[in-house]
Amino acid sequence: MLKKFKVKTFGCQMNVYDSKKISDIFCSLGYKNTFVDKEADIYVINTCHIRNKSKHKLYSELGKIYKINKNRFKDNKNMITVVAGCVAQAEGEEIFRRAPFVDIIVGSQSYQRLPNLIKKVKKKNKQFIELDFDPKSKFDNLPKKKYINEVSSYLTIQEGCNKFCKFCVVPYTRGPEYSRPVEEIVREAEFLTKNGTKEIILLGQNVNAYHGIGFRNKEFNLGQLIYLLEKIKGLKRIRYMTAHPKDMHKDLYNAHGDLEKLMPFLHLPIQSGSNKILKAMNRNYTVDEYLKIINKIKKIRKDIVFSSDFIVGYPGESKKDFQKTLDLVDKVQYVQSFSFTYSPRPGTTAYNLKNNIDENEKKERLYILQNKLKFYQEKFNKNFVKKPLEVLFNNSSNTNRNQSVGYSQYMQLVRIKNKRDLQGRIENIKIKKSFYKSLEAISII
Ligand code: SAH
Ligand code: SF4
Ligand code: F3S
């Protein structure tokens, strides 16, 4: 019987990309994917460390696996448990201490070694840990073949971060910035497109700081890379995330004006609308500079829309500072967003600051902010009722077999009823209803 594996993923898109690569590794070893926990011979948890809650998710998942394993020991059929990702990187051996049945701990840039580690666990019945930051070896040694074809694919072009925002664990969990060579990225993009991908989302924690080595040893920035990818036949859409305001550059602005495939939606996190707080966070830009970027890009691409991340309740955030965040939202009118209360993370500089805002106050501020963000998202979606919209259909997240789902150029989730066979197609459709987070269509035009 074929052996089975399961990968459970927490965290950002970069972890989603890594989990797909981990799946490719096991498929290449002859394992089969399963969604049923207790069927798995290998269970991988790919973890996130960004907020305190993220870590708890690992230990509650491990609790579940412990129970499955206890029953399995009776049948003498052990499950190999792997903890991968950012908690693995941050906590290391501590995970073995808290969960001694874990077999392997691998970091975000050492999971390419899993085939060998699995072999060693089976042979020696010992625990193994690999936490090197070795992004070059990671990308060199991952399987080139993809076992699951997708309409919309992530493509990690850059690892790590050198920015050290004071609240953030990423520079510690993902290591220093590393940009993949241009040729390697183009090859991966062409391969994806040949296998059915219509949309590529370029990923990096700081994706517009990309500076990879290209042809004739020339360095390429993100803008230049996108001009190259635009030429790939069969590829219809290009997006990138997460961009940092400090790293917007001329080629990237121009790309938004020149390139048809580059979508008019930009995730550009500001975190706070107060210069005092931005400075305390070490974000290295002011609100004015941020707004200048927004205005500049709007001149180049008139219909572009924006999304952002926000942190409320950062140490020292007064009611006035918070009000400035609300004012900024009124100015930009984001069409999507992610917002969080500040979560102190051990190891970061901000961890030692006095966390002086009461948790209830933080929650209250988050509630107020989210209501405002919701208002603009709803308002934006309402604009599309009775209007045509181009949608790339991608049914992978669809549970209702009697409809198709896809995304508009502006990243709105769109559903169309009674149409099942639109997978991979871009259609111009007429919108009937709008909701806070999605749109509903009647017909193809
Ligand atoms: N590289 C991206 C963000 C990556 S982390 C950027 O610089 O914008 C994703 C988001 O998680 C951040 O934008 C921030 O809003 C949130 N986040 C990160 N650390 C956090 C913390 N300690 N507490 C609360 N939210 C946090
Ligand atoms: Fe974290 Fe700042 Fe780097 Fe984003 S830019 S990953 S918030 S340190
Ligand atoms: Fe989380 Fe690591 Fe991503 S900490 S947000 S999974 S880079």
Short mmCIF file of C-alpha atoms and ligand atoms in Angstrom, two decimals:
data_model
loop_
_atom_site.label_atom_id
_atom_site.label_comp_id
_atom_site.label_asym_id
_atom_site.label_seq_id
_atom_site.Cartn_x
_atom_site.Cartn_y
_atom_site.Cartn_z
CA MET A 1 0.00 0.00 0.00
CA LEU A 2 1.17 3.52 -0.78
CA LYS A 3 2.44 5.46 2.21
CA LYS A 4 0.64 8.73 2.93
CA PHE A 5 1.60 12.19 4.13
CA LYS A 6 -0.23 15.25 5.36
CA VAL A 7 1.02 18.85 5.55
CA LYS A 8 -0.78 21.29 7.81
CA THR A 9 0.09 24.92 7.12
CA PHE A 10 -0.05 28.03 9.28
CA GLY A 11 1.18 31.54 8.45
CA CYS A 12 1.84 33.58 5.35
CA GLN A 13 1.91 32.85 1.61
CA MET A 14 5.60 32.03 1.84
CA ASN A 15 4.72 29.15 4.12
CA VAL A 16 2.02 28.07 1.67
CA TYR A 17 4.68 27.99 -1.06
CA ASP A 18 7.01 25.97 1.19
CA SER A 19 4.23 23.52 2.07
CA LYS A 20 3.59 22.90 -1.62
CA LYS A 21 7.27 22.20 -2.09
CA ILE A 22 7.24 19.86 0.92
CA SER A 23 4.30 18.04 -0.71
CA ASP A 24 6.30 17.81 -3.95
CA ILE A 25 9.18 16.27 -1.99
CA PHE A 26 6.98 13.52 -0.57
CA CYS A 27 5.23 12.91 -3.91
CA SER A 28 8.65 12.50 -5.52
CA LEU A 29 9.47 9.88 -2.87
CA GLY A 30 6.33 7.96 -3.81
CA TYR A 31 4.06 9.07 -0.96
CA LYS A 32 0.44 10.04 -1.51
CA ASN A 33 -1.26 13.11 -0.06
CA THR A 34 -4.04 12.60 2.50
CA PHE A 35 -6.34 15.04 4.28
CA VAL A 36 -7.20 12.52 7.02
CA ASP A 37 -4.94 12.97 10.06
CA LYS A 38 -4.85 9.40 11.22
CA GLU A 39 -4.08 8.00 7.79
CA ALA A 40 -0.80 9.88 7.57
CA ASP A 41 2.50 8.01 7.84
CA ILE A 42 4.26 11.35 7.83
CA TYR A 43 2.63 14.43 9.38
CA VAL A 44 4.26 17.81 8.75
CA ILE A 45 3.22 20.96 10.59
CA ASN A 46 4.54 24.06 8.83
CA THR A 47 4.44 26.73 11.50
CA CYS A 48 4.20 30.50 11.91
CA HIS A 49 5.70 32.59 14.73
CA ILE A 50 4.44 36.06 13.86
CA ARG A 51 2.07 36.54 16.81
CA ASN A 52 1.87 34.76 20.14
CA LYS A 53 -1.28 32.90 19.12
CA SER A 54 0.50 31.37 16.12
CA LYS A 55 2.79 29.36 18.39
CA HIS A 56 -0.13 27.99 20.42
CA LYS A 57 -1.55 26.58 17.21
CA LEU A 58 1.53 24.33 16.89
CA TYR A 59 1.16 22.91 20.38
CA SER A 60 -2.54 22.27 20.03
CA GLU A 61 -1.85 20.50 16.72
CA LEU A 62 0.85 18.43 18.42
CA GLY A 63 -1.64 17.50 21.16
CA LYS A 64 -3.92 16.07 18.49
CA ILE A 65 -1.10 14.09 16.91
CA TYR A 66 0.02 12.75 20.28
CA LYS A 67 -3.39 11.15 20.74
CA ILE A 68 -3.34 9.59 17.27
CA ASN A 69 0.17 8.28 17.88
CA LYS A 70 -0.76 6.79 21.26
CA ASN A 71 -3.38 4.63 19.60
CA ARG A 72 -1.01 3.76 16.81
CA PHE A 73 1.74 2.53 19.14
CA LYS A 74 -0.58 -0.30 20.07
CA ASP A 75 -0.55 -1.46 16.44
CA ASN A 76 3.16 -0.85 16.29
CA LYS A 77 2.64 1.58 13.44
CA ASN A 78 4.39 4.82 14.16
CA MET A 79 3.72 8.14 12.46
CA ILE A 80 6.74 10.33 11.64
CA THR A 81 6.07 13.83 12.96
CA VAL A 82 7.87 16.80 11.42
CA VAL A 83 7.76 20.38 12.70
CA ALA A 84 8.83 22.82 9.98
CA GLY A 85 8.74 26.59 9.48
CA CYS A 86 9.18 29.65 11.64
CA VAL A 87 8.39 28.23 15.11
CA ALA A 88 10.83 25.41 14.38
CA GLN A 89 13.42 28.04 13.55
CA ALA A 90 12.70 30.12 16.65
CA GLU A 91 12.14 27.42 19.29
CA GLY A 92 14.45 24.68 18.02
CA GLU A 93 15.18 21.95 20.60
CA GLU A 94 12.53 23.39 22.93
CA ILE A 95 9.95 21.64 20.73
CA PHE A 96 11.55 18.24 21.46
CA ARG A 97 11.40 19.05 25.17
CA ARG A 98 7.71 19.94 25.08
CA ALA A 99 6.74 17.22 22.59
CA PRO A 100 9.27 14.36 22.82
CA PHE A 101 7.47 12.29 20.18
CA VAL A 102 8.38 14.80 17.43
CA ASP A 103 10.90 13.15 15.09
CA ILE A 104 12.23 15.97 12.93
CA ILE A 105 12.55 19.75 13.30
CA VAL A 106 13.44 21.64 10.10
CA GLY A 107 13.65 25.37 9.44
CA SER A 108 12.17 27.26 6.49
CA GLN A 109 15.41 26.99 4.57
CA SER A 110 16.46 23.46 5.41
CA TYR A 111 13.39 21.36 4.61
CA GLN A 112 14.96 20.34 1.28
CA ARG A 113 16.90 17.86 3.43
CA LEU A 114 13.73 16.00 4.42
CA PRO A 115 14.29 12.94 2.16
CA ASN A 116 17.57 12.20 3.90
CA LEU A 117 16.21 13.00 7.36
CA ILE A 118 13.23 10.69 6.91
CA LYS A 119 15.58 7.89 5.87
CA LYS A 120 17.73 8.50 8.96
CA VAL A 121 14.72 8.51 11.31
CA LYS A 122 13.49 5.20 9.90
CA LYS A 123 16.93 3.63 10.23
CA LYS A 124 18.12 4.99 13.54
CA ASN A 125 14.88 5.83 15.30
CA LYS A 126 16.48 9.05 16.60
CA GLN A 127 15.41 12.70 16.55
CA PHE A 128 16.96 15.14 14.04
CA ILE A 129 17.08 18.92 13.85
CA GLU A 130 18.26 21.09 10.92
CA LEU A 131 17.97 24.86 11.18
CA ASP A 132 20.59 26.27 8.78
CA PHE A 133 19.74 29.36 6.80
CA ASP A 134 20.78 28.09 3.43
CA PRO A 135 18.39 29.51 0.83
CA LYS A 136 20.64 28.72 -2.15
CA SER A 137 20.79 25.05 -1.24
CA LYS A 138 17.04 25.13 -0.60
CA PHE A 139 16.12 26.27 -4.10
CA ASP A 140 18.86 24.18 -5.75
CA ASN A 141 17.66 21.00 -4.14
CA LEU A 142 13.88 21.23 -4.24
CA PRO A 143 12.10 18.96 -6.74
CA LYS A 144 11.72 20.69 -10.10
CA LYS A 145 8.61 18.71 -10.91
CA LYS A 146 5.27 19.93 -9.59
CA TYR A 147 2.74 17.31 -8.63
CA ILE A 148 -0.31 19.49 -8.30
CA ASN A 149 -1.10 21.92 -11.13
CA GLU A 150 -2.73 25.23 -10.24
CA VAL A 151 -4.36 28.11 -12.09
CA SER A 152 -2.86 30.60 -9.65
CA SER A 153 0.61 29.82 -8.26
CA TYR A 154 2.89 31.37 -5.69
CA LEU A 155 6.52 31.76 -6.64
CA THR A 156 8.97 32.72 -3.90
CA ILE A 157 11.64 34.96 -5.41
CA GLN A 158 13.21 36.20 -2.22
CA GLU A 159 13.77 34.86 1.30
CA GLY A 160 14.40 36.61 4.60
CA CYS A 161 14.39 40.25 5.60
CA ASN A 162 17.01 42.83 6.61
CA LYS A 163 14.58 45.50 7.79
CA PHE A 164 14.29 44.65 11.50
CA CYS A 165 11.04 46.40 12.27
CA LYS A 166 11.08 46.41 16.03
CA PHE A 167 7.98 44.24 16.51
CA CYS A 168 8.78 41.54 13.96
CA VAL A 169 10.26 38.04 14.21
CA VAL A 170 10.78 37.49 10.48
CA PRO A 171 14.45 38.58 10.27
CA TYR A 172 15.13 35.98 13.00
CA THR A 173 12.95 33.16 11.65
CA ARG A 174 13.76 33.57 7.95
CA GLY A 175 17.27 35.00 8.18
CA PRO A 176 18.90 37.66 6.03
CA GLU A 177 17.58 38.70 2.63
CA TYR A 178 18.39 36.42 -0.27
CA SER A 179 17.27 37.01 -3.87
CA ARG A 180 17.01 34.03 -6.21
CA PRO A 181 18.80 34.35 -9.56
CA VAL A 182 16.66 35.69 -12.42
CA GLU A 183 17.15 32.67 -14.65
CA GLU A 184 15.97 30.27 -11.96
CA ILE A 185 12.80 32.32 -11.43
CA VAL A 186 12.04 32.60 -15.14
CA ARG A 187 12.52 28.83 -15.52
CA GLU A 188 10.13 28.14 -12.64
CA ALA A 189 7.58 30.61 -14.04
CA GLU A 190 7.76 29.02 -17.52
CA PHE A 191 7.41 25.57 -16.02
CA LEU A 192 4.34 26.63 -14.04
CA THR A 193 2.76 28.23 -17.11
CA LYS A 194 3.35 25.11 -19.21
CA ASN A 195 1.49 23.16 -16.56
CA GLY A 196 -1.63 25.29 -16.49
CA THR A 197 -0.76 28.30 -14.34
CA LYS A 198 -2.38 31.51 -15.58
CA GLU A 199 -1.46 33.76 -12.67
CA ILE A 200 1.83 34.02 -10.77
CA ILE A 201 2.11 35.76 -7.43
CA LEU A 202 5.73 36.64 -6.75
CA LEU A 203 6.54 36.27 -3.07
CA GLY A 204 9.00 37.74 -0.62
CA GLN A 205 8.67 39.19 2.88
CA ASN A 206 10.08 42.30 1.30
CA VAL A 207 9.53 41.46 -2.32
CA ASN A 208 10.33 44.83 -3.86
CA ALA A 209 13.78 44.76 -2.24
CA TYR A 210 14.50 41.93 -4.68
CA HIS A 211 17.90 42.28 -6.38
CA GLY A 212 18.77 39.01 -8.07
CA ILE A 213 21.63 38.22 -10.41
CA GLY A 214 20.49 38.17 -14.01
CA PHE A 215 21.94 37.68 -17.44
CA ARG A 216 25.58 38.76 -17.90
CA ASN A 217 25.82 39.11 -14.12
CA LYS A 218 23.66 42.21 -14.18
CA GLU A 219 21.55 42.82 -11.08
CA PHE A 220 17.79 42.90 -11.65
CA ASN A 221 15.27 44.70 -9.47
CA LEU A 222 11.66 43.57 -9.09
CA GLY A 223 10.40 45.94 -11.79
CA GLN A 224 12.92 44.61 -14.31
CA LEU A 225 12.08 41.02 -13.38
CA ILE A 226 8.38 41.66 -13.99
CA TYR A 227 9.13 43.09 -17.47
CA LEU A 228 10.81 39.75 -18.25
CA LEU A 229 7.97 37.63 -16.88
CA GLU A 230 5.42 39.64 -18.87
CA LYS A 231 6.87 38.00 -22.01
CA ILE A 232 5.93 34.46 -20.97
CA LYS A 233 3.30 33.17 -23.37
CA GLY A 234 0.21 31.74 -21.71
CA LEU A 235 0.79 33.66 -18.48
CA LYS A 236 -2.12 36.06 -18.00
CA ARG A 237 -1.63 37.74 -14.65
CA ILE A 238 1.25 38.81 -12.42
CA ARG A 239 1.07 40.03 -8.82
CA TYR A 240 3.67 40.53 -6.10
CA MET A 241 3.62 40.65 -2.33
CA THR A 242 4.55 41.90 0.23
CA ALA A 243 5.89 45.24 -0.92
CA HIS A 244 7.56 47.59 1.54
CA PRO A 245 7.00 51.36 1.03
CA LYS A 246 10.73 52.01 1.40
CA ASP A 247 11.57 49.82 -1.61
CA MET A 248 9.24 51.14 -4.30
CA HIS A 249 11.38 51.99 -7.34
CA LYS A 250 11.17 53.55 -10.81
CA ASP A 251 11.06 50.33 -12.82
CA LEU A 252 8.27 49.03 -10.63
CA TYR A 253 6.20 52.21 -11.03
CA ASN A 254 6.75 52.07 -14.78
CA ALA A 255 5.80 48.40 -14.89
CA HIS A 256 2.40 49.31 -13.43
CA GLY A 257 1.90 51.74 -16.32
CA ASP A 258 3.33 49.60 -19.13
CA LEU A 259 2.46 46.01 -18.41
CA GLU A 260 -0.93 44.55 -19.10
CA LYS A 261 -0.37 41.42 -17.03
CA LEU A 262 0.59 43.28 -13.84
CA MET A 263 -2.65 43.54 -11.89
CA PRO A 264 -3.95 46.86 -10.49
CA PHE A 265 -3.94 45.76 -6.87
CA LEU A 266 -1.10 46.55 -4.47
CA HIS A 267 -0.63 45.25 -0.94
CA LEU A 268 1.46 47.99 0.66
CA PRO A 269 1.41 47.72 4.46
CA ILE A 270 1.69 50.95 6.41
CA GLN A 271 1.11 49.51 9.95
CA SER A 272 0.24 52.88 11.54
CA GLY A 273 -0.90 56.36 10.46
CA SER A 274 1.25 58.11 13.08
CA ASN A 275 4.80 59.22 12.28
CA LYS A 276 5.74 58.87 15.93
CA ILE A 277 4.70 55.20 15.94
CA LEU A 278 6.23 54.48 12.52
CA LYS A 279 9.53 55.83 13.85
CA ALA A 280 9.24 53.78 17.04
CA MET A 281 8.59 50.69 14.89
CA ASN A 282 11.66 51.41 12.72
CA ARG A 283 9.57 51.43 9.53
CA ASN A 284 11.77 54.10 7.93
CA TYR A 285 9.09 56.11 6.15
CA THR A 286 6.63 58.82 7.11
CA VAL A 287 2.91 58.98 6.41
CA ASP A 288 3.54 61.73 3.85
CA GLU A 289 6.11 59.65 2.01
CA TYR A 290 3.67 56.75 1.96
CA LEU A 291 0.86 58.90 0.58
CA LYS A 292 3.21 60.24 -2.10
CA ILE A 293 3.83 56.66 -3.25
CA ILE A 294 0.09 56.01 -3.40
CA ASN A 295 -0.54 59.18 -5.42
CA LYS A 296 2.37 58.59 -7.77
CA ILE A 297 1.26 55.07 -8.61
CA LYS A 298 -2.36 56.17 -9.06
CA LYS A 299 -1.19 58.65 -11.70
CA ILE A 300 0.58 55.86 -13.53
CA ARG A 301 -2.21 53.30 -13.24
CA LYS A 302 -5.54 55.08 -12.68
CA ASP A 303 -7.61 52.13 -11.47
CA ILE A 304 -5.07 50.70 -9.01
CA VAL A 305 -6.41 49.84 -5.54
CA PHE A 306 -4.63 49.19 -2.27
CA SER A 307 -4.56 46.93 0.73
CA SER A 308 -2.54 47.14 3.92
CA ASP A 309 -1.60 45.56 7.24
CA PHE A 310 -2.15 47.45 10.49
CA ILE A 311 -0.94 47.00 14.04
CA VAL A 312 -2.92 48.72 16.80
CA GLY A 313 -1.79 49.21 20.39
CA TYR A 314 1.96 49.36 19.71
CA PRO A 315 3.81 50.55 22.86
CA GLY A 316 3.33 54.31 23.18
CA GLU A 317 0.35 54.54 20.79
CA SER A 318 -1.86 57.31 22.21
CA LYS A 319 -5.49 57.87 21.30
CA LYS A 320 -4.26 60.67 19.00
CA ASP A 321 -1.85 58.32 17.24
CA PHE A 322 -4.64 55.84 16.75
CA GLN A 323 -6.88 58.57 15.34
CA LYS A 324 -4.17 59.28 12.76
CA THR A 325 -4.41 55.67 11.59
CA LEU A 326 -8.17 56.11 11.16
CA ASP A 327 -7.59 59.35 9.21
CA LEU A 328 -5.14 57.61 6.93
CA VAL A 329 -7.68 54.89 6.17
CA ASP A 330 -10.14 57.64 5.15
CA LYS A 331 -7.54 59.03 2.78
CA VAL A 332 -6.45 55.80 1.08
CA GLN A 333 -9.77 53.92 1.26
CA TYR A 334 -8.22 50.46 1.22
CA VAL A 335 -10.19 47.73 -0.53
CA GLN A 336 -8.74 44.94 1.61
CA SER A 337 -6.74 44.73 4.82
CA PHE A 338 -5.30 42.69 7.65
CA SER A 339 -5.26 44.23 11.10
CA PHE A 340 -3.96 42.96 14.41
CA THR A 341 -3.43 44.01 17.99
CA TYR A 342 0.25 44.29 18.86
CA SER A 343 1.68 41.03 20.16
CA PRO A 344 5.07 41.27 21.97
CA ARG A 345 7.49 38.70 20.54
CA PRO A 346 10.48 37.40 22.51
CA GLY A 347 13.76 38.21 20.80
CA THR A 348 12.52 41.37 19.07
CA THR A 349 13.61 44.86 20.19
CA ALA A 350 10.07 45.93 21.00
CA TYR A 351 9.71 43.01 23.43
CA ASN A 352 11.64 44.98 26.05
CA LEU A 353 9.48 48.08 25.67
CA LYS A 354 6.76 48.71 28.18
CA ASN A 355 3.65 47.18 26.65
CA ASN A 356 1.60 50.02 28.09
CA ILE A 357 -1.76 49.62 26.42
CA ASP A 358 -4.40 47.58 28.14
CA GLU A 359 -5.52 44.49 26.14
CA ASN A 360 -9.16 45.64 26.23
CA GLU A 361 -8.17 49.03 24.90
CA LYS A 362 -6.23 47.33 22.09
CA LYS A 363 -9.25 45.23 21.21
CA GLU A 364 -11.50 48.28 21.25
CA ARG A 365 -9.16 50.13 18.86
CA LEU A 366 -9.00 47.11 16.58
CA TYR A 367 -12.78 46.94 16.51
CA ILE A 368 -13.07 50.61 15.54
CA LEU A 369 -10.39 50.29 12.86
CA GLN A 370 -11.88 47.12 11.39
CA ASN A 371 -15.31 48.73 11.13
CA LYS A 372 -13.84 51.56 9.11
CA LEU A 373 -11.87 49.19 6.88
CA LYS A 374 -14.98 47.13 6.34
CA PHE A 375 -16.93 50.22 5.32
CA TYR A 376 -14.49 51.00 2.48
CA GLN A 377 -14.24 47.40 1.35
CA GLU A 378 -18.03 47.13 1.12
CA LYS A 379 -18.25 50.47 -0.64
CA PHE A 380 -15.68 49.43 -3.21
CA ASN A 381 -17.46 46.15 -3.94
CA LYS A 382 -20.82 47.91 -4.32
CA ASN A 383 -19.42 49.92 -7.25
CA PHE A 384 -19.38 46.81 -9.38
CA VAL A 385 -23.05 45.86 -9.23
CA LYS A 386 -24.57 45.67 -12.72
CA LYS A 387 -21.12 46.25 -14.20
CA PRO A 388 -18.81 43.92 -16.14
CA LEU A 389 -15.69 42.53 -14.52
CA GLU A 390 -12.90 40.23 -15.70
CA VAL A 391 -12.46 37.16 -13.55
CA LEU A 392 -9.85 34.40 -13.61
CA PHE A 393 -11.64 31.25 -12.53
CA ASN A 394 -9.87 29.01 -10.10
CA ASN A 395 -12.01 26.40 -8.44
CA SER A 396 -9.42 24.96 -6.08
CA SER A 397 -11.01 26.55 -2.99
CA ASN A 398 -14.54 25.83 -4.15
CA THR A 399 -16.69 23.49 -2.08
CA ASN A 400 -19.95 24.08 -3.94
CA ARG A 401 -19.92 22.00 -7.11
CA ASN A 402 -22.68 24.02 -8.71
CA GLN A 403 -20.71 27.22 -9.03
CA SER A 404 -17.36 28.57 -10.16
CA VAL A 405 -15.19 30.95 -8.18
CA GLY A 406 -12.39 33.24 -9.20
CA TYR A 407 -10.68 36.54 -8.61
CA SER A 408 -11.09 39.89 -10.34
CA GLN A 409 -8.11 42.06 -11.32
CA TYR A 410 -8.68 43.85 -7.99
CA MET A 411 -8.46 40.60 -5.96
CA GLN A 412 -12.17 40.42 -5.25
CA LEU A 413 -13.53 36.92 -4.78
CA VAL A 414 -16.28 36.37 -7.37
CA ARG A 415 -18.83 33.55 -7.50
CA ILE A 416 -20.91 32.57 -10.47
CA LYS A 417 -23.77 30.11 -10.02
CA ASN A 418 -24.67 27.23 -12.32
CA LYS A 419 -21.35 27.28 -14.10
CA ARG A 420 -18.96 24.50 -13.40
CA ASP A 421 -16.47 24.35 -16.19
CA LEU A 422 -14.70 27.69 -16.08
CA GLN A 423 -11.49 26.52 -14.38
CA GLY A 424 -8.47 28.36 -15.80
CA ARG A 425 -10.52 30.71 -17.96
CA ILE A 426 -10.66 34.50 -17.84
CA GLU A 427 -14.21 35.67 -18.50
CA ASN A 428 -15.91 39.00 -18.59
CA ILE A 429 -18.93 38.62 -16.33
CA LYS A 430 -21.79 40.76 -15.11
CA ILE A 431 -22.04 41.31 -11.34
CA LYS A 432 -25.41 40.93 -9.66
CA LYS A 433 -24.76 41.33 -5.94
CA SER A 434 -21.99 42.64 -3.75
CA PHE A 435 -21.00 41.65 -0.22
CA TYR A 436 -18.35 42.77 2.23
CA LYS A 437 -15.80 40.21 1.01
CA SER A 438 -17.10 38.97 -2.33
CA LEU A 439 -19.19 39.52 -5.43
CA GLU A 440 -21.81 37.38 -7.10
CA ALA A 441 -22.31 37.21 -10.86
CA ILE A 442 -25.22 36.34 -13.09
CA SER A 443 -23.81 35.67 -16.49
CA ILE A 444 -20.85 35.67 -18.80
CA ILE A 445 -21.00 38.60 -21.17
N1 SAH B 1 6.96 42.15 5.41
C1 SAH B 1 5.68 42.68 5.62
C2 SAH B 1 4.96 42.07 6.80
C3 SAH B 1 5.16 40.68 7.18
S1 SAH B 1 4.44 40.13 8.66
C4 SAH B 1 5.78 44.18 5.88
O1 SAH B 1 6.81 44.67 6.25
O2 SAH B 1 4.79 44.85 5.74
C5 SAH B 1 2.71 40.33 8.32
C6 SAH B 1 2.03 41.31 9.22
O3 SAH B 1 1.91 40.79 10.53
C7 SAH B 1 2.72 42.63 9.40
O4 SAH B 1 2.49 43.50 8.34
C8 SAH B 1 2.13 43.15 10.70
O5 SAH B 1 0.98 43.90 10.47
C9 SAH B 1 1.78 41.86 11.45
N2 SAH B 1 2.70 41.65 12.57
C10 SAH B 1 4.00 41.36 12.52
N3 SAH B 1 4.54 41.28 13.77
C11 SAH B 1 3.51 41.54 14.62
C12 SAH B 1 3.42 41.62 16.04
N4 SAH B 1 4.48 41.44 16.83
N5 SAH B 1 2.20 41.91 16.57
C13 SAH B 1 1.11 42.09 15.79
N6 SAH B 1 1.16 42.04 14.45
C14 SAH B 1 2.34 41.76 13.86
FE1 SF4 B 2 8.99 42.09 9.45
FE2 SF4 B 2 9.53 44.61 8.86
FE3 SF4 B 2 10.75 42.66 7.54
FE4 SF4 B 2 8.15 43.12 7.15
S1 SF4 B 2 9.84 44.52 6.67
S2 SF4 B 2 9.14 41.13 7.45
S3 SF4 B 2 7.47 43.71 9.20
S4 SF4 B 2 10.99 43.12 9.71
FE1 F3S B 3 4.68 33.56 9.94
FE2 F3S B 3 7.09 32.93 9.17
FE3 F3S B 3 5.39 33.88 7.44
S1 F3S B 3 6.56 33.91 11.07
S2 F3S B 3 4.13 35.25 8.66
S3 F3S B 3 5.18 31.98 8.49
S4 F3S B 3 7.57 34.24 7.46
#
